[in-house]
mmCIF file of C-alpha atoms in Angstrom:
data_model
loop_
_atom_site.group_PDB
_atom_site.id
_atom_site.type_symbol
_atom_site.label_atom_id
_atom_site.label_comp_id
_atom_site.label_asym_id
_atom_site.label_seq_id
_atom_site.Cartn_x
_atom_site.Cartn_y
_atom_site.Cartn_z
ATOM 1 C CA UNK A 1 110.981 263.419 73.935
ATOM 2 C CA UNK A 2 113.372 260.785 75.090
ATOM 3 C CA UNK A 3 115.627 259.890 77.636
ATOM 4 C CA UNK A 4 117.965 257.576 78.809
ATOM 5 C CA UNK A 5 118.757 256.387 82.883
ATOM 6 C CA UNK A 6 121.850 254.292 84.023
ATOM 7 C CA UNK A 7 120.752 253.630 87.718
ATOM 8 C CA UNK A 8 124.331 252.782 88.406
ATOM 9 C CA UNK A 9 127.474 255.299 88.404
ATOM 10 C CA UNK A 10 129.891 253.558 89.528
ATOM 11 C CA UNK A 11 130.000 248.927 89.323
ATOM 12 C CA UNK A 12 132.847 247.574 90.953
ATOM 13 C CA UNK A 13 133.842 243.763 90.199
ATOM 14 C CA UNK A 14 136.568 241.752 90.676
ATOM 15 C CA UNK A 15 137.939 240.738 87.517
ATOM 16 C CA UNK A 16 136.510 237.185 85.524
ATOM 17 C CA UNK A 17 133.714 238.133 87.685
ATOM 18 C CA UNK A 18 129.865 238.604 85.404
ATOM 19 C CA UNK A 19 128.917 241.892 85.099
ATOM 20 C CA UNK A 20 125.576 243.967 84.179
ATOM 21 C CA UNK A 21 125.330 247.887 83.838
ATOM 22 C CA UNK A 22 121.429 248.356 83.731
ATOM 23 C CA UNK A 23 119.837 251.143 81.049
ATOM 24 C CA UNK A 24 116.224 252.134 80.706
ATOM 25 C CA UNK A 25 114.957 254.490 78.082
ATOM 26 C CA UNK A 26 111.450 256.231 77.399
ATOM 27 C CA UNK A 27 110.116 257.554 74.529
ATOM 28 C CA UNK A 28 107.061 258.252 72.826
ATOM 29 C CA UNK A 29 107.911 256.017 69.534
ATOM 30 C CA UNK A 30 110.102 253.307 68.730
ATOM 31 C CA UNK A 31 113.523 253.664 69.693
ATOM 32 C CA UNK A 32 116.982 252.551 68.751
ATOM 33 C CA UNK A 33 119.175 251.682 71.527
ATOM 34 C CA UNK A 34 123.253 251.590 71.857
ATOM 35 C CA UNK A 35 125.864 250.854 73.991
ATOM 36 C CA UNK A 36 129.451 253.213 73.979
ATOM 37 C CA UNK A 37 132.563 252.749 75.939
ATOM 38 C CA UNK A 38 135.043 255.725 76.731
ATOM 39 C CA UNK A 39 138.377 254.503 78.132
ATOM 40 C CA UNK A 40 140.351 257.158 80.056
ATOM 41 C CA UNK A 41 141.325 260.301 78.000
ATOM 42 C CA UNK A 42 139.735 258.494 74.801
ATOM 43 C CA UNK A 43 136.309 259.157 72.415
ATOM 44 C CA UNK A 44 133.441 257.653 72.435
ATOM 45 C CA UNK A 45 133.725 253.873 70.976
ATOM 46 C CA UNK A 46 130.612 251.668 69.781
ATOM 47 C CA UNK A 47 130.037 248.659 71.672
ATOM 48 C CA UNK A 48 126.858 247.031 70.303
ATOM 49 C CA UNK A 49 123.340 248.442 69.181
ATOM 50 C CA UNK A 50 119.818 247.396 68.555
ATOM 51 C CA UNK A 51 117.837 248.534 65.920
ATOM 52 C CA UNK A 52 115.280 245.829 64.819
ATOM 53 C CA UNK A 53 114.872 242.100 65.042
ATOM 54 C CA UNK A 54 116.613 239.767 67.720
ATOM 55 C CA UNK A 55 116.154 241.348 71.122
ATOM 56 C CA UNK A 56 119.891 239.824 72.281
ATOM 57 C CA UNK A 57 122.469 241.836 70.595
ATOM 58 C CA UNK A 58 126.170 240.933 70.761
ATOM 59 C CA UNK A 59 128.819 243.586 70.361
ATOM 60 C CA UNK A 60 132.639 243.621 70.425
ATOM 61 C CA UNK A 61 134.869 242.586 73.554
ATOM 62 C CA UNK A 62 132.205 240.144 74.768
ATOM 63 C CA UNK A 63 129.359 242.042 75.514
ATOM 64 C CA UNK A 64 126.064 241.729 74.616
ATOM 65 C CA UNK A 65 122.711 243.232 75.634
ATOM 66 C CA UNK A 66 118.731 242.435 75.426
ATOM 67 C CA UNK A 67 116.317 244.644 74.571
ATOM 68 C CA UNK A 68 113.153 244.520 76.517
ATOM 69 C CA UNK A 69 110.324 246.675 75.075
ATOM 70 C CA UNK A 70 108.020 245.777 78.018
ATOM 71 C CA UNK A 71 110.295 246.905 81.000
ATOM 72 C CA UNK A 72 112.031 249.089 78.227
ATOM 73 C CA UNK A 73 115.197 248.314 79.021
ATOM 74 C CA UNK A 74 118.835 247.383 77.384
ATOM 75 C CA UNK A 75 121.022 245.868 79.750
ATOM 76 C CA UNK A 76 124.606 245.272 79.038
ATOM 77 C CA UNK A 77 126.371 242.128 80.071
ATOM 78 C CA UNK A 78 129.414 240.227 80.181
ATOM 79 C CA UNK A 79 129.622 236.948 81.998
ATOM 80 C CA UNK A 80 133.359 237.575 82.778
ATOM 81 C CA UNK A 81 135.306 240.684 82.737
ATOM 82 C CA UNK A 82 138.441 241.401 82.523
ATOM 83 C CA UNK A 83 140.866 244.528 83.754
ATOM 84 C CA UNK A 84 141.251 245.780 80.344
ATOM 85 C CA UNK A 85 137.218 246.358 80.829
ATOM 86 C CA UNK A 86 137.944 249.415 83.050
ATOM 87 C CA UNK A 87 135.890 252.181 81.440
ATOM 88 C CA UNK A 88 132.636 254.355 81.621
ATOM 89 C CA UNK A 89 129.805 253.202 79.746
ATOM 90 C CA UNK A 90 127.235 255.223 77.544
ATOM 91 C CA UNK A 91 123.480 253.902 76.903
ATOM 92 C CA UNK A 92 122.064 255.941 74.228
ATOM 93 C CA UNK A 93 118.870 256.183 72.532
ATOM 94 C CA UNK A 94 117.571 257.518 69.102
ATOM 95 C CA UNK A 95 114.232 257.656 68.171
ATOM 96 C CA UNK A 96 114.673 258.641 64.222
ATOM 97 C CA UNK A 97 117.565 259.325 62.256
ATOM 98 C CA UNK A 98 118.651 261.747 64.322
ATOM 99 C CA UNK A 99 120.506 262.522 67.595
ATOM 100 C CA UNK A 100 121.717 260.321 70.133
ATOM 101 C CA UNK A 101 120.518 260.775 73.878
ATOM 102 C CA UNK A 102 122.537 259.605 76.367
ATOM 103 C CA UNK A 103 122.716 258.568 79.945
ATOM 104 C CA UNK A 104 125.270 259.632 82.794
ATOM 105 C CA UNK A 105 127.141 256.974 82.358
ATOM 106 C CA UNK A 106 127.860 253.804 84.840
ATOM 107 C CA UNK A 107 131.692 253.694 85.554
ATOM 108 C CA UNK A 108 133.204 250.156 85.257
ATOM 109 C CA UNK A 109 136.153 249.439 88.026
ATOM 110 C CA UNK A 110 137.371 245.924 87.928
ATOM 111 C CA UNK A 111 140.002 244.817 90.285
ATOM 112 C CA UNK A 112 142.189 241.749 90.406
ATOM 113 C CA UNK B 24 139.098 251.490 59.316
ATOM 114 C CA UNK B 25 137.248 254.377 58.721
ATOM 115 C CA UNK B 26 137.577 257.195 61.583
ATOM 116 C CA UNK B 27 136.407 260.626 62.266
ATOM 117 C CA UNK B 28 139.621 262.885 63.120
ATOM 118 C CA UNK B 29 139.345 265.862 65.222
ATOM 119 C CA UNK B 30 142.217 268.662 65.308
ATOM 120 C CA UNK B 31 143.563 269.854 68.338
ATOM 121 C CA UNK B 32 143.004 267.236 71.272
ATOM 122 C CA UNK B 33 143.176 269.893 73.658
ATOM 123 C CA UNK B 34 143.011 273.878 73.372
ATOM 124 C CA UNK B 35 143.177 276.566 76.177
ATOM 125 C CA UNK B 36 142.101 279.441 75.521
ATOM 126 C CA UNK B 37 141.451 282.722 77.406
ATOM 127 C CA UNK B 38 137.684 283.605 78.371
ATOM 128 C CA UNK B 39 136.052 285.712 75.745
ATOM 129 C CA UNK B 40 138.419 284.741 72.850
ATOM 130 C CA UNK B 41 136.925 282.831 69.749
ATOM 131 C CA UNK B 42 137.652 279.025 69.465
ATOM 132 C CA UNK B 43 137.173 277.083 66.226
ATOM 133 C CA UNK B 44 137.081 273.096 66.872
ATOM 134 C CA UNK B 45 138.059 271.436 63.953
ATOM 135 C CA UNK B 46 136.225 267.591 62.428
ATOM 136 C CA UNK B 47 137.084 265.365 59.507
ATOM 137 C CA UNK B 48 133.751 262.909 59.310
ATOM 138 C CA UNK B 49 134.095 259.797 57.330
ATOM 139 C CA UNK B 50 134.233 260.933 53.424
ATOM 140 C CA UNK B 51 131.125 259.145 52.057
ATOM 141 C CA UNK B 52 128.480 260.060 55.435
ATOM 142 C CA UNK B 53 126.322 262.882 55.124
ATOM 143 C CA UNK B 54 125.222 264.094 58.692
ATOM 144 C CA UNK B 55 127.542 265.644 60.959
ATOM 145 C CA UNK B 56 126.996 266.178 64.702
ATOM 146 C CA UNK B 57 128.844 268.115 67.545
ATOM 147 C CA UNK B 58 128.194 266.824 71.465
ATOM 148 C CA UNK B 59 129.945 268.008 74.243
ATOM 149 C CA UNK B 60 131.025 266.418 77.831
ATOM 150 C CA UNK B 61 131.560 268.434 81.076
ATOM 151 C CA UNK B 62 134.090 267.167 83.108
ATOM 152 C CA UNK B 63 132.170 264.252 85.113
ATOM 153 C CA UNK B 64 128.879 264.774 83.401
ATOM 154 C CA UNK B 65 127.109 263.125 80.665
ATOM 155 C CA UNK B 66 127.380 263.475 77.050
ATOM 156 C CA UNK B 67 125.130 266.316 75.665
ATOM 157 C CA UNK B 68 124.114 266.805 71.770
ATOM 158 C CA UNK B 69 124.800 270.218 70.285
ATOM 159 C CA UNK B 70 124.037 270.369 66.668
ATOM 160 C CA UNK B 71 123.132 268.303 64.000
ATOM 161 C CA UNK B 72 123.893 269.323 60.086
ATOM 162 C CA UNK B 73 122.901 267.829 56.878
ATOM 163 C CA UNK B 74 122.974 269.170 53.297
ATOM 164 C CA UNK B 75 124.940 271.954 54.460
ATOM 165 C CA UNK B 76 122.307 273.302 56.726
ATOM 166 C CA UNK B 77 121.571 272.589 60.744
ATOM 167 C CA UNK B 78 118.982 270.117 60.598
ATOM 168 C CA UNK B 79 118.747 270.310 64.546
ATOM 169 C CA UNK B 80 120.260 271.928 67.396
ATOM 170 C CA UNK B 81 119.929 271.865 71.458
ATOM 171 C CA UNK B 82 119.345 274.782 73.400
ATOM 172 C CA UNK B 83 123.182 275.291 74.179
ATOM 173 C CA UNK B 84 123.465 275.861 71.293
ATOM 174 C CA UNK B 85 123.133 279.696 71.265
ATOM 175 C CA UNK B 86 124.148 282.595 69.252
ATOM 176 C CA UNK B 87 127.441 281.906 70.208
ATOM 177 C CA UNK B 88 127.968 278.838 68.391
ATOM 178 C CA UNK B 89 128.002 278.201 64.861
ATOM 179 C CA UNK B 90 129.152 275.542 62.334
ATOM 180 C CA UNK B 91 130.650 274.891 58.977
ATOM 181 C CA UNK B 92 131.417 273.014 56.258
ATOM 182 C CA UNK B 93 133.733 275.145 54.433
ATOM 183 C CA UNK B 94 135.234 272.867 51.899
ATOM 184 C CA UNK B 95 133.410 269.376 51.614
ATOM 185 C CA UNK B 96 135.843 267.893 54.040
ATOM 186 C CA UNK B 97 136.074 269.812 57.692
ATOM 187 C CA UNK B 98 133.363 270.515 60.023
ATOM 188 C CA UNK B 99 133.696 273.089 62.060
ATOM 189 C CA UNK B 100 132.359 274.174 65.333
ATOM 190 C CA UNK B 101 133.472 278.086 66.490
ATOM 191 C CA UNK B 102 132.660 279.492 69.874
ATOM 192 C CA UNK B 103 132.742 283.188 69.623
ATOM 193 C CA UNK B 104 133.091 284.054 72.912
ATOM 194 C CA UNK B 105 134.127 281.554 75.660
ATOM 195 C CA UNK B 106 133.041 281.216 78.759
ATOM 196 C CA UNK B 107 134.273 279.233 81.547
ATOM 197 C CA UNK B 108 131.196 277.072 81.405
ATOM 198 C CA UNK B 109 132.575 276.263 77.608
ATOM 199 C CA UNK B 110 134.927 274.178 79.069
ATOM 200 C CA UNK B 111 134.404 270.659 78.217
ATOM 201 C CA UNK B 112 135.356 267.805 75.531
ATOM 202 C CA UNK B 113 133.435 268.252 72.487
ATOM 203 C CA UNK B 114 132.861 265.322 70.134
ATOM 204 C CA UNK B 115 132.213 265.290 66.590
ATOM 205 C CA UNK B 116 130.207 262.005 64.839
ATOM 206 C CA UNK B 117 129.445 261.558 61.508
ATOM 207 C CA UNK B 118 127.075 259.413 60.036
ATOM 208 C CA UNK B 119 125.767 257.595 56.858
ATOM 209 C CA UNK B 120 122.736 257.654 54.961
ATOM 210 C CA UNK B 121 122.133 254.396 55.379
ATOM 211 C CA UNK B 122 119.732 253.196 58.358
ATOM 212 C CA UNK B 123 122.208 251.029 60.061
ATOM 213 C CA UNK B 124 122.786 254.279 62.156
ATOM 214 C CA UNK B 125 126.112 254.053 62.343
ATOM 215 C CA UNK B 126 127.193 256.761 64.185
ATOM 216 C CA UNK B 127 131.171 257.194 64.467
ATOM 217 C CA UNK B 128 132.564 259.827 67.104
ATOM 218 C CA UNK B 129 136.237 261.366 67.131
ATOM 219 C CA UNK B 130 138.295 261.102 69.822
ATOM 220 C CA UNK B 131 137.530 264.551 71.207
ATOM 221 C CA UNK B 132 138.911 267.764 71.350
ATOM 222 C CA UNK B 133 139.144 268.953 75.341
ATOM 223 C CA UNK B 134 138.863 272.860 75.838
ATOM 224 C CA UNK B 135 139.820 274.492 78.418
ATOM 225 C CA UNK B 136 138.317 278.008 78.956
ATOM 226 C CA UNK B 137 140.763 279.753 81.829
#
């Protein structure tokens, strides 16, 4: 079994401002890890994921995030966000081809 | 680009009436997933379906859910008999066969059970 915790629900910053929304998964086996955004009244919208190779993974918008099989972990950061940022974010994990497994989500409120 | 299209956005329907959520997936993937989101809550998987048959499924998903691929194109996800608790936005993904696991979601269809 897997599963997927976002410590953080809600991450206020003020906007330009560097930003990480923390994710750490178990499982049993090795893992593939991912990153959604969901703007207000909108789907689900891939960021950036990691499947093999380089640990740091860049995604769209500016974000990237480093998988750390030790801590097993896959942070998401931006060194400077913007408004237009304003969203909840999804960590997900899949161990085969098969289903995703998501966190509760860390809410992203940046403010001028 | 290529995106998976889900018919309505948002449905209300009475409790206890049937409710058939409607996908497109992208044309050329091959596995097909439903996941629902209570209000506030996380998303939650469903069902997964490949080669025309439910490869794997969650344990909401009960004998009152069932899906389809009628015609090659749609994927469909009916609720027989809605309950309040139904209420939620359900997401459909699609996916290819090839290992880059790209996963692509629709925008969501929000029922309302009232």
């Amino acid at each position: 079994a897997q599963s997927v915790t976002q410590l953080d629900s809600q991450v206020p910053v003020f906007e330009e401002a560097p930003v990480e929304l923390r994710c750490n998964y178990s499982s049993s086996v090795s893992v593939y890890l991912f990153w959604y955004v969901q703007y207000p009244n909108q789907g689900l919208q891939l960021l950036l994921k990691y499947l093999s190779g380089s640990t740091l993974v860049k995604g769209i918008n500016g974000f990237e995030a480093e998988f750390n099989k030790s801590q097993t972990s896959f942070h998401l950061r931006k060194p400077s966000v913007h408004i237009s940022d304003t969203a909840e974010y999804f960590c997900a994990v899949s161990d085969t081809a098969s289903k995703l497994t998501f966190g509760t989500g860390t809410r992203l409120q940046v403010t001028l | 680009e290529p995106e998976v299209t889900q018919t309505p956005s948002h449905q209300v329907t009475q409790m206890g009436q049937e409710v058939i959520l409607r996908c497109v997936p992208i044309s050329n993937h091959l596995y097909f997933y439903w996941y629902r989101q209570i209000l506030g809550q996380k998303v939650e998987f469903l069902v997964s379906f490949y080669n025309n048959e439910i490869s794997e499924k969650s344990e909401i998903f009960d004998d009152q859910f069932s899906v389809e691929r009628p015609d090659g194109s749609n994927f469909t996800l009916k609720i027989r008999s809605t309950k309040l608790e139904d209420s939620a936005m359900y997401f459909c993904a699609s996916r290819d066969y090839d290992r880059n696991y790209g996963y692509t979601f629709g925008s969501g269809t929000r029922l309302t059970v009232v």
